[in-house]
């Protein structure tokens, strides 16, 4: 514990972002890497609590107080050592994790949380910069072969862990490049792809074999892979988007009026394409989804929606509106979300800071088009009431109908839960011997940090399965 | 089997932990003139000590009393003539008082054995005489066990010479007695317990029994006969902590009577057993083996020391010589002792370790009589010598009425000193003379010089090189260790990280343990309690050390302050074989003196290589192959064999080493191996032949070292801890060179060990070694009996197989598959919650749930919390988690006692304002007052403003006012404003330890309520200096009852083996309530090792206490409360079923108010504003009284649900119903499969019932049904209050003269309580009430004397004068008739003006030890003081115009002392740690002059007059003792404060 009174001397200060006028012109990262001294000073605010709630909040239990202290005292190498012990990709979580740890920080109670996410980033970037991170292939190989299907954060962390344990790991990816959601779901302005590539380079050198462009089950027969590998991990994510049903309780198959109009897209389709475009891939005009000079409406108030807004700004949208069916969240914790719970709060992401309008308690009734192309949305306001059994029920407010201009509509309504068919067991094992599953595919749509946690825990079970021993250190 | 034996077998009671403490004294005619008068006077003394004895449930049965006198020949000759046998002349026959079975047959059998053995030994059985007794007045219990008492007469055999020392016959009688005892002990007799020989001697005779002092004379009709004559009468009255005292344990024993307690008893007995094999004596010849065992099993500590003393004396040593061996004074660091005497002690230390513990021992052989005090002077002992050659010695003054003009000396025994009378020579021999004579009787100094080596002085030359280095792996290993600064550690090239892992080091060990030790040279502090699983329940492999808990002194003997009273402490270790202690030769001190038993690698090498004086070292490996089965057992057997073989080969030292582990070789637990070898050698009587040195990687915390020593290690080399220090340096975690780092580490260990010793009241490591002062928690009897023989382990637990499995798990983890080792150590998570660490009951989930529940009054959320705590099935952490409630017929919940009633039984624990913030403290008080429960001030006073309630009915007044050892803020007004006064004996987080509030934390607010100066450090001593024994506690209870008769008095104890017997003693001392705290309780700051390793869970403590009290028929006299980790209604239910009536909560209440267990309390850095004094942080406090109310109502509601399911209506009906609990065997974790809770759940049968018992409950009383008899109904103060009526009603000044006696205790105290109750803290104008007494006043004269009350005493008084003085005035001077030299004689006892806050005192004469201890504002003048004067003083002024003892001003942080240093040697006696000595300045001169003028005015002191008459020259002789910190705080401020100068009209 370096400075016991640090939190009293130093106020929380998050690092700056590039100015809006500048950053909307490009796809480079919005955030500016904090100065080393700044991070060290911020790290002094960590109180080294006897009961570190940050650890409780963090799905991968990063040794937060320990490396905050090491960071404060400039013991970078040791900080890196401890950080990388629990987190396979700190450079990614350090950029885009919503930082559950910070919501659980004890200082969050009556002060402001430690800037743990940024501190994590500072450590890992320092480590890269100073060459602490070198490929470190396992000293011995077990001779066991493992296939990981899906190269998102869950698949990659699982692969990394199993490779460290000495197994021969092959990662299959349906897309043309490795990374899954990291590569195509998250815009560059939040996570530049060179960051991902830098890590993949190391993993490759450590012996993981990457096989992109292979759709296992289509390009490669499943029976083949089961014979070839001692264990298989399914980490295929959960990418089936939720569509817009006419009523909240109706199945997604029933679509609202005007849904067939052109100019209405799922968020992932939009994001994948724009990510590819940012990397120079060209698309034909009939494939192209572009917001330039469009009145963009994003339906759905979550993180994916926010990413779409940022992209739309960068593509030169005329206007951007985001609507959300749920009421506007509180700006500070409510009784329903006491500390240290991760609260549902009104968040202004960097994309929101850039421009646009946000509206809540808005339900989309139908799309109105011209020439087969969407032009307007017919909406109404809704409110939520508790019924007799205490459940929240949505009610439309009569007379509240209004129309909204929109010639590019993005549906960012989340993803349907994966089809599990009771296949998955507690130990990450599927009902098929030797076949495991983890990540969004197992637990449903979630955060990157949860995916890493899933991958690590799954790897632990797989290692036990493969070696009949318990060797892999996980927490 | 009687109830006691049943309880001992099936319950938690253990008779080995009985304590007693007593009044002891003697009367003697110096010239040896025998008379009946002496015996009469002896009995008078005994009677006047009766308030020091006690009675149990049966008020007529005392704990034992007796006298030892010279063999009264004339009387016996006359008596025997009546029995028709003629006695030879005096000295030619022996007499024994024998207790015999009442059963005729058995009695005859016993007497037959006497006859046979006497004959075998060539002596003549002259006859038996039935001792006439009258048992009409003795108690029921005593009658039931009363033996037939006869005297046996043995004529000296014809052939027996008188012997060189005249003791041949006495020795023969000794052998006869021992043989008879041994034979009868081996018989099967129904009434074996009746048999006992009080003594068998031609010189002395004792009359004793299970009697009260005043019953003695009535019982033994002989004592009424004036023909009974003696010049010596040694008396003893016993106060036992229980009520199963027995006839045989009454004292005096054969040679001595003991007031005190031998703390190191188990070690002493083991060492004595071990050395029996070496005993040889020309005087005894072959007969010596007949007397084995020297120490009779089953006796008390006093009996054991008597056994050894007897042997030493009868084998040729003089009385004083033998006593100096067993109870040496603290010579190690006393430069005031002559070299001769120091040599004497040093030599004898090689023979025998001291019997350590508080002791006043009186001893006699019938010709000489003496008394000695332990090295620390922890028992009072006063004596008077008259002009008519009478010496009266007793625990207090005033036990015999002696005309003042007859007194020639009024003295006291000083620590380690001896009072000695030789009636043959007809004189008193001064301590100095005895010791010098003894010291020069042999050339001890010469012998030492020639024979003793000192490790520190051992140069490399004296260490012979070993030729073939390579064959000696160890040597090779160490040489690489030294050649290379980077310390590659093992021959097998195991890297340090792996070693750390293999020995269970965690990152926390480095961060919390090693680093602070290396950096700051002391062991680390922490805060809050322990909420992790007991080792036996933990899922993770634990070091064996973690299965032991440190025991500690409470009530029956005091802990010591190892820092401030360092002069009595010693770690000196003497290595090398012991010799026959019955002999005295130069080679006895053929030893290697190791000043520091924590060996550096270099030290170890020196010892390893030593080849001088016949010393040889053998290294024995603790490693074994992991591939084999039953490794531990085999390895242990091998090690024992190898050690035995080494001894046979003449090796003098063995090194048990665990160096060299690798993938295939793991090592034994060093503790297990050490204990195993030690026990094995003790059993084979070989232990004294060899010294055991442990070279181990495992010890790192002080607890580990203490355990190794406690189970037999002589020295320890913790090589991996040193490596850890090196590691920290390499890692740049500490900025030190390796040498200083290791030095610091060792110093920290030393300090920690001294603390652990002193926790138990032990001063020297030599006595602690092998004393096994631990309780095991979770070890099976198979492990205990074989390797830790005699250690208490009450719930059974793991066997050798599991210990081995745990070791192998660690080993496997360390030597994991290549490439998979983590590049860092495991997390640990013992001191902080970590997700991958040890389980904690307080974790984010439980904390969040509880806070959520109380803030929103959300009962569902509370249930969630309760489930997290109650259902520990997957992570059992507490003993109670393994219980379940039996299924019985439930009742509807509506029938159960309402919440509002239940919450009245809830209290909050003692958390001081200071440890927690003002807002937090007050919030708790308001909440508890609303609920009708009770809050506790904690140590450190309370702002009087809080005593006044708010208009809305709320009140911030804490109902419970604590009285702790520092006595901070314990002013009369505070005591008067209490519903309960709680004496804190121990605290779960640091039992037996003191505390320190550093100056920078003493804010103005804290200083105000503690009546001290802001910025001046406040030290709480480890013991209450007015409680060194159980009778002292009774005295303090009496004091407090006097100040505030309306408050109940409670005593806070901490769970450990024997707490039940202590509680019994406390109940007999008239406490109203006893609080049993669990060892896991919280703290604001305490050493981590104490938080983790001292004290036991409350489940054991409350169950033991309840069982023992029921058995003693005392349960109905006291209420029991429990605390220490209470969290839920289920906890309350379990506690009630085990015997508790009230329930205390601390940590959970803080959590309710916002604490999230930062565990930063000790850093003053609580970001929640709960436990901080930082103004900025305090503002962050957000707790509300409603939260606390909600919490307690939830608990009550949960409890009601449990009660309804158990079919119980009222809590009273739950208490002690252990039959409603059973073990939930389904959830026993892997290590705890063999755990056995039957002792906890045992329900003893006894007359004593819990206070709930409806048949015995008086109506309307919520308290215990049988009111204690506090003895305050007819005391002198009642009269004083009557006499002072005028003053109390209309402030009319009064002055009245009265006489006083030693049974008038706490005089002026109740009166002061009245003054405060009526007039508040401001009291009355000075001298409004003036009482003048004449005579000898009892203890606590003028305690808590309030403003306006003046007590004047012409005469003498005892201990505790003016304790807690709150503004009054005390004037004491000797009787005007007396003509002894006042300035050389003692007038007041020990521990005077303890915690005095305000007022003045003028003492014409010398005070005992610890004058003005922890004085915080009193102005006092005295004419001489004993040791430790002004200790812990924080304020006030003291003028000493006479000699001082040693250790003056130890821990003195404030106030000023002026010492008239006539001889110019004061500097040597002053403890300079915290003070500087200065010349007096002008303002000082004024203070001195004023105080001396007052002194002269009040007492007519000639000393004061002489000084005043020559003031200017005499002033130069004054030394000003100025605390450094105080000086800094006062800065330029004038130190002089207003001193009331005597009004001209007064006096």
JSON list of C-alpha atoms in Angstrom, two decimals, chain B residues 331-430:
[
{"chain": "B", "resi": 331, "resn": "UNK", "atom": "CA", "xyz": [19.26, -10.62, 37.27]},
{"chain": "B", "resi": 332, "resn": "UNK", "atom": "CA", "xyz": [19.87, -10.69, 33.55]},
{"chain": "B", "resi": 333, "resn": "UNK", "atom": "CA", "xyz": [19.61, -6.99, 33.00]},
{"chain": "B", "resi": 334, "resn": "UNK", "atom": "CA", "xyz": [20.10, -5.70, 36.49]},
{"chain": "B", "resi": 335, "resn": "UNK", "atom": "CA", "xyz": [23.36, -3.85, 36.62]},
{"chain": "B", "resi": 336, "resn": "UNK", "atom": "CA", "xyz": [22.71, -2.85, 40.18]},
{"chain": "B", "resi": 337, "resn": "UNK", "atom": "CA", "xyz": [23.34, -6.41, 41.33]},
{"chain": "B", "resi": 338, "resn": "UNK", "atom": "CA", "xyz": [26.90, -7.34, 42.17]},
{"chain": "B", "resi": 339, "resn": "UNK", "atom": "CA", "xyz": [28.81, -9.44, 39.68]},
{"chain": "B", "resi": 340, "resn": "UNK", "atom": "CA", "xyz": [29.02, -12.21, 42.26]},
{"chain": "B", "resi": 341, "resn": "UNK", "atom": "CA", "xyz": [25.28, -12.47, 42.57]},
{"chain": "B", "resi": 342, "resn": "UNK", "atom": "CA", "xyz": [24.79, -12.32, 38.84]},
{"chain": "B", "resi": 343, "resn": "UNK", "atom": "CA", "xyz": [27.29, -15.10, 38.40]},
{"chain": "B", "resi": 344, "resn": "UNK", "atom": "CA", "xyz": [25.46, -17.13, 40.98]},
{"chain": "B", "resi": 345, "resn": "UNK", "atom": "CA", "xyz": [22.24, -16.78, 39.07]},
{"chain": "B", "resi": 346, "resn": "UNK", "atom": "CA", "xyz": [23.84, -17.37, 35.74]},
{"chain": "B", "resi": 347, "resn": "UNK", "atom": "CA", "xyz": [25.44, -20.54, 36.98]},
{"chain": "B", "resi": 348, "resn": "UNK", "atom": "CA", "xyz": [22.21, -21.84, 38.41]},
{"chain": "B", "resi": 349, "resn": "UNK", "atom": "CA", "xyz": [20.32, -21.03, 35.26]},
{"chain": "B", "resi": 350, "resn": "UNK", "atom": "CA", "xyz": [22.39, -23.82, 33.74]},
{"chain": "B", "resi": 351, "resn": "UNK", "atom": "CA", "xyz": [20.94, -26.18, 36.30]},
{"chain": "B", "resi": 352, "resn": "UNK", "atom": "CA", "xyz": [17.28, -25.40, 36.30]},
{"chain": "B", "resi": 353, "resn": "UNK", "atom": "CA", "xyz": [14.86, -23.03, 34.61]},
{"chain": "B", "resi": 354, "resn": "UNK", "atom": "CA", "xyz": [12.96, -20.68, 36.84]},
{"chain": "B", "resi": 355, "resn": "UNK", "atom": "CA", "xyz": [9.44, -21.41, 38.00]},
{"chain": "B", "resi": 356, "resn": "UNK", "atom": "CA", "xyz": [7.92, -18.39, 36.46]},
{"chain": "B", "resi": 357, "resn": "UNK", "atom": "CA", "xyz": [4.80, -16.60, 37.48]},
{"chain": "B", "resi": 358, "resn": "UNK", "atom": "CA", "xyz": [3.51, -14.29, 40.12]},
{"chain": "B", "resi": 359, "resn": "UNK", "atom": "CA", "xyz": [4.48, -15.62, 43.51]},
{"chain": "B", "resi": 360, "resn": "UNK", "atom": "CA", "xyz": [4.82, -14.68, 47.10]},
{"chain": "B", "resi": 361, "resn": "UNK", "atom": "CA", "xyz": [6.22, -17.72, 48.79]},
{"chain": "B", "resi": 362, "resn": "UNK", "atom": "CA", "xyz": [6.80, -18.16, 52.47]},
{"chain": "B", "resi": 363, "resn": "UNK", "atom": "CA", "xyz": [8.97, -21.11, 53.43]},
{"chain": "B", "resi": 364, "resn": "UNK", "atom": "CA", "xyz": [10.40, -22.69, 56.50]},
{"chain": "B", "resi": 365, "resn": "UNK", "atom": "CA", "xyz": [12.27, -25.72, 57.68]},
{"chain": "B", "resi": 366, "resn": "UNK", "atom": "CA", "xyz": [11.23, -25.21, 61.25]},
{"chain": "B", "resi": 367, "resn": "UNK", "atom": "CA", "xyz": [14.31, -23.25, 62.19]},
{"chain": "B", "resi": 368, "resn": "UNK", "atom": "CA", "xyz": [14.60, -20.68, 59.49]},
{"chain": "B", "resi": 369, "resn": "UNK", "atom": "CA", "xyz": [11.75, -18.93, 57.85]},
{"chain": "B", "resi": 370, "resn": "UNK", "atom": "CA", "xyz": [11.68, -16.70, 54.87]},
{"chain": "B", "resi": 371, "resn": "UNK", "atom": "CA", "xyz": [9.61, -15.21, 52.12]},
{"chain": "B", "resi": 372, "resn": "UNK", "atom": "CA", "xyz": [10.39, -14.38, 48.56]},
{"chain": "B", "resi": 373, "resn": "UNK", "atom": "CA", "xyz": [8.70, -12.50, 45.78]},
{"chain": "B", "resi": 374, "resn": "UNK", "atom": "CA", "xyz": [8.82, -13.31, 42.08]},
{"chain": "B", "resi": 375, "resn": "UNK", "atom": "CA", "xyz": [11.06, -11.31, 39.81]},
{"chain": "B", "resi": 376, "resn": "UNK", "atom": "CA", "xyz": [8.29, -8.94, 38.89]},
{"chain": "B", "resi": 377, "resn": "UNK", "atom": "CA", "xyz": [6.88, -8.39, 42.33]},
{"chain": "B", "resi": 378, "resn": "UNK", "atom": "CA", "xyz": [3.38, -9.27, 41.26]},
{"chain": "B", "resi": 379, "resn": "UNK", "atom": "CA", "xyz": [2.18, -10.23, 44.71]},
{"chain": "B", "resi": 380, "resn": "UNK", "atom": "CA", "xyz": [1.98, -7.89, 47.63]},
{"chain": "B", "resi": 381, "resn": "UNK", "atom": "CA", "xyz": [3.94, -8.75, 50.74]},
{"chain": "B", "resi": 382, "resn": "UNK", "atom": "CA", "xyz": [4.34, -6.53, 53.74]},
{"chain": "B", "resi": 383, "resn": "UNK", "atom": "CA", "xyz": [6.12, -7.09, 57.00]},
{"chain": "B", "resi": 384, "resn": "UNK", "atom": "CA", "xyz": [6.59, -5.49, 60.35]},
{"chain": "B", "resi": 385, "resn": "UNK", "atom": "CA", "xyz": [9.47, -6.10, 62.71]},
{"chain": "B", "resi": 386, "resn": "UNK", "atom": "CA", "xyz": [8.80, -5.10, 66.28]},
{"chain": "B", "resi": 387, "resn": "UNK", "atom": "CA", "xyz": [11.15, -3.99, 68.93]},
{"chain": "B", "resi": 388, "resn": "UNK", "atom": "CA", "xyz": [10.23, -7.20, 70.74]},
{"chain": "B", "resi": 389, "resn": "UNK", "atom": "CA", "xyz": [11.74, -9.33, 67.95]},
{"chain": "B", "resi": 390, "resn": "UNK", "atom": "CA", "xyz": [8.48, -10.32, 66.40]},
{"chain": "B", "resi": 391, "resn": "UNK", "atom": "CA", "xyz": [8.31, -10.51, 62.62]},
{"chain": "B", "resi": 392, "resn": "UNK", "atom": "CA", "xyz": [4.91, -10.47, 60.97]},
{"chain": "B", "resi": 393, "resn": "UNK", "atom": "CA", "xyz": [4.77, -10.98, 57.23]},
{"chain": "B", "resi": 394, "resn": "UNK", "atom": "CA", "xyz": [1.57, -11.11, 55.22]},
{"chain": "B", "resi": 395, "resn": "UNK", "atom": "CA", "xyz": [-0.04, -10.23, 51.92]},
{"chain": "B", "resi": 396, "resn": "UNK", "atom": "CA", "xyz": [-1.10, -7.00, 53.46]},
{"chain": "B", "resi": 397, "resn": "UNK", "atom": "CA", "xyz": [-0.38, -4.69, 56.35]},
{"chain": "B", "resi": 398, "resn": "UNK", "atom": "CA", "xyz": [-2.54, -4.50, 59.41]},
{"chain": "B", "resi": 399, "resn": "UNK", "atom": "CA", "xyz": [-3.10, -8.20, 59.93]},
{"chain": "B", "resi": 400, "resn": "UNK", "atom": "CA", "xyz": [-1.96, -8.01, 63.51]},
{"chain": "B", "resi": 401, "resn": "UNK", "atom": "CA", "xyz": [-2.51, -5.17, 65.88]},
{"chain": "B", "resi": 402, "resn": "UNK", "atom": "CA", "xyz": [0.86, -3.86, 66.80]},
{"chain": "B", "resi": 403, "resn": "UNK", "atom": "CA", "xyz": [1.34, -0.81, 68.88]},
{"chain": "B", "resi": 404, "resn": "UNK", "atom": "CA", "xyz": [2.80, 1.88, 66.62]},
{"chain": "B", "resi": 405, "resn": "UNK", "atom": "CA", "xyz": [5.57, 2.66, 69.05]},
{"chain": "B", "resi": 406, "resn": "UNK", "atom": "CA", "xyz": [6.60, -1.00, 68.98]},
{"chain": "B", "resi": 407, "resn": "UNK", "atom": "CA", "xyz": [7.32, -1.00, 65.25]},
{"chain": "B", "resi": 408, "resn": "UNK", "atom": "CA", "xyz": [10.97, -0.92, 64.37]},
{"chain": "B", "resi": 409, "resn": "UNK", "atom": "CA", "xyz": [10.67, -1.70, 60.68]},
{"chain": "B", "resi": 410, "resn": "UNK", "atom": "CA", "xyz": [7.70, -1.41, 58.36]},
{"chain": "B", "resi": 411, "resn": "UNK", "atom": "CA", "xyz": [8.85, -3.08, 55.21]},
{"chain": "B", "resi": 412, "resn": "UNK", "atom": "CA", "xyz": [7.72, -4.75, 52.05]},
{"chain": "B", "resi": 413, "resn": "UNK", "atom": "CA", "xyz": [9.15, -7.53, 50.01]},
{"chain": "B", "resi": 414, "resn": "UNK", "atom": "CA", "xyz": [10.60, -6.20, 46.82]},
{"chain": "B", "resi": 415, "resn": "UNK", "atom": "CA", "xyz": [10.60, -8.01, 43.48]},
{"chain": "B", "resi": 416, "resn": "UNK", "atom": "CA", "xyz": [12.99, -10.93, 43.54]},
{"chain": "B", "resi": 417, "resn": "UNK", "atom": "CA", "xyz": [14.06, -10.19, 47.06]},
{"chain": "B", "resi": 418, "resn": "UNK", "atom": "CA", "xyz": [13.96, -12.29, 50.16]},
{"chain": "B", "resi": 419, "resn": "UNK", "atom": "CA", "xyz": [13.06, -11.75, 53.78]},
{"chain": "B", "resi": 420, "resn": "UNK", "atom": "CA", "xyz": [14.89, -14.28, 55.90]},
{"chain": "B", "resi": 421, "resn": "UNK", "atom": "CA", "xyz": [14.88, -15.02, 59.60]},
{"chain": "B", "resi": 422, "resn": "UNK", "atom": "CA", "xyz": [17.21, -17.51, 61.24]},
{"chain": "B", "resi": 423, "resn": "UNK", "atom": "CA", "xyz": [15.83, -18.31, 64.67]},
{"chain": "B", "resi": 424, "resn": "UNK", "atom": "CA", "xyz": [18.96, -20.25, 65.52]},
{"chain": "B", "resi": 425, "resn": "UNK", "atom": "CA", "xyz": [21.14, -17.25, 64.87]},
{"chain": "B", "resi": 426, "resn": "UNK", "atom": "CA", "xyz": [18.37, -15.13, 66.25]},
{"chain": "B", "resi": 427, "resn": "UNK", "atom": "CA", "xyz": [18.46, -12.50, 63.59]},
{"chain": "B", "resi": 428, "resn": "UNK", "atom": "CA", "xyz": [16.96, -11.24, 60.39]},
{"chain": "B", "resi": 429, "resn": "UNK", "atom": "CA", "xyz": [19.35, -11.69, 57.52]},
{"chain": "B", "resi": 430, "resn": "UNK", "atom": "CA", "xyz": [19.13, -9.00, 54.91]}
]
